[in-house]
Amino acid sequence: MIEVSVHHGDVDRAFPVLKKIIQREGRWVKMKKQYHEKKSEKRAKKKAEARKKRRYQQARIKQRYSI
């Protein structure tokens, strides 16, 4: 567990210290990789969602008219 002491409510000074500690431990790279996404990956994910949505809508239409 990481602890950073804040004196007199000065969070602005404590935040850079926290970032530096996280970088030393190597967690910064893991966090960055976890949330960063390339543009091409975003596009692929968006297309996949659109395909999924279209298939779902088509299945509902078929189900509605097959009765």
Coordinates of C-alpha atoms in Angstrom, one line a residue:
M1 CA 0.0 0.0 0.0
I2 CA 1.3 3.4 -0.9
E3 CA 1.1 6.2 1.6
V4 CA 1.7 9.9 1.1
S5 CA 1.4 12.3 3.9
V6 CA -0.4 15.6 3.2
H7 CA 0.6 18.6 5.4
H8 CA -1.8 21.5 6.0
G9 CA -4.2 20.2 3.3
D10 CA -1.7 20.8 0.5
V11 CA -2.8 18.1 -1.9
D12 CA -1.1 19.9 -4.9
R13 CA 2.3 19.1 -3.4
A14 CA 1.5 15.6 -2.4
F15 CA 0.2 14.5 -5.9
P16 CA 3.6 14.7 -7.7
V17 CA 5.2 12.8 -4.8
L18 CA 2.6 10.1 -5.2
K19 CA 3.2 9.9 -9.0
K20 CA 6.9 9.6 -8.5
I21 CA 6.5 6.7 -6.0
I22 CA 4.2 4.9 -8.4
Q23 CA 6.7 5.3 -11.2
R24 CA 9.5 3.9 -9.1
E25 CA 7.4 0.8 -8.3
G26 CA 6.7 0.3 -12.0
R27 CA 2.9 0.5 -11.6
W28 CA 2.7 3.6 -13.8
V29 CA 3.5 1.6 -16.9
K30 CA 0.8 -1.0 -16.0
M31 CA -1.8 1.7 -15.4
K32 CA -0.9 3.5 -18.6
K33 CA -1.1 0.3 -20.7
Q34 CA -4.4 -0.6 -19.1
Y35 CA -6.2 2.6 -20.1
H36 CA -4.4 3.7 -23.3
E37 CA -5.9 2.6 -26.5
K38 CA -4.7 3.1 -30.1
K39 CA -6.9 4.8 -32.6
S40 CA -7.0 1.7 -34.7
E41 CA -8.1 -0.4 -31.7
K42 CA -10.9 2.1 -31.0
R43 CA -12.1 1.9 -34.6
A44 CA -12.0 -1.9 -34.5
K45 CA -13.9 -2.0 -31.3
K46 CA -16.5 0.5 -32.6
K47 CA -17.0 -1.6 -35.8
A48 CA -17.4 -4.7 -33.7
E49 CA -20.0 -3.1 -31.5
A50 CA -21.9 -1.9 -34.6
R51 CA -21.8 -5.4 -36.1
K52 CA -23.1 -6.8 -32.9
K53 CA -25.9 -4.3 -32.7
R54 CA -26.9 -4.9 -36.3
R55 CA -27.0 -8.7 -35.8
Y56 CA -29.2 -8.2 -32.7
Q57 CA -31.6 -5.9 -34.5
Q58 CA -31.8 -8.3 -37.5
A59 CA -32.5 -11.2 -35.3
R60 CA -35.3 -9.3 -33.5
I61 CA -36.8 -8.4 -36.9
K62 CA -36.7 -12.0 -38.1
Q63 CA -38.2 -13.1 -34.8
R64 CA -41.0 -10.6 -35.1
Y65 CA -42.0 -11.6 -38.7
S66 CA -41.6 -15.3 -38.2
I67 CA -44.6 -15.6 -35.9

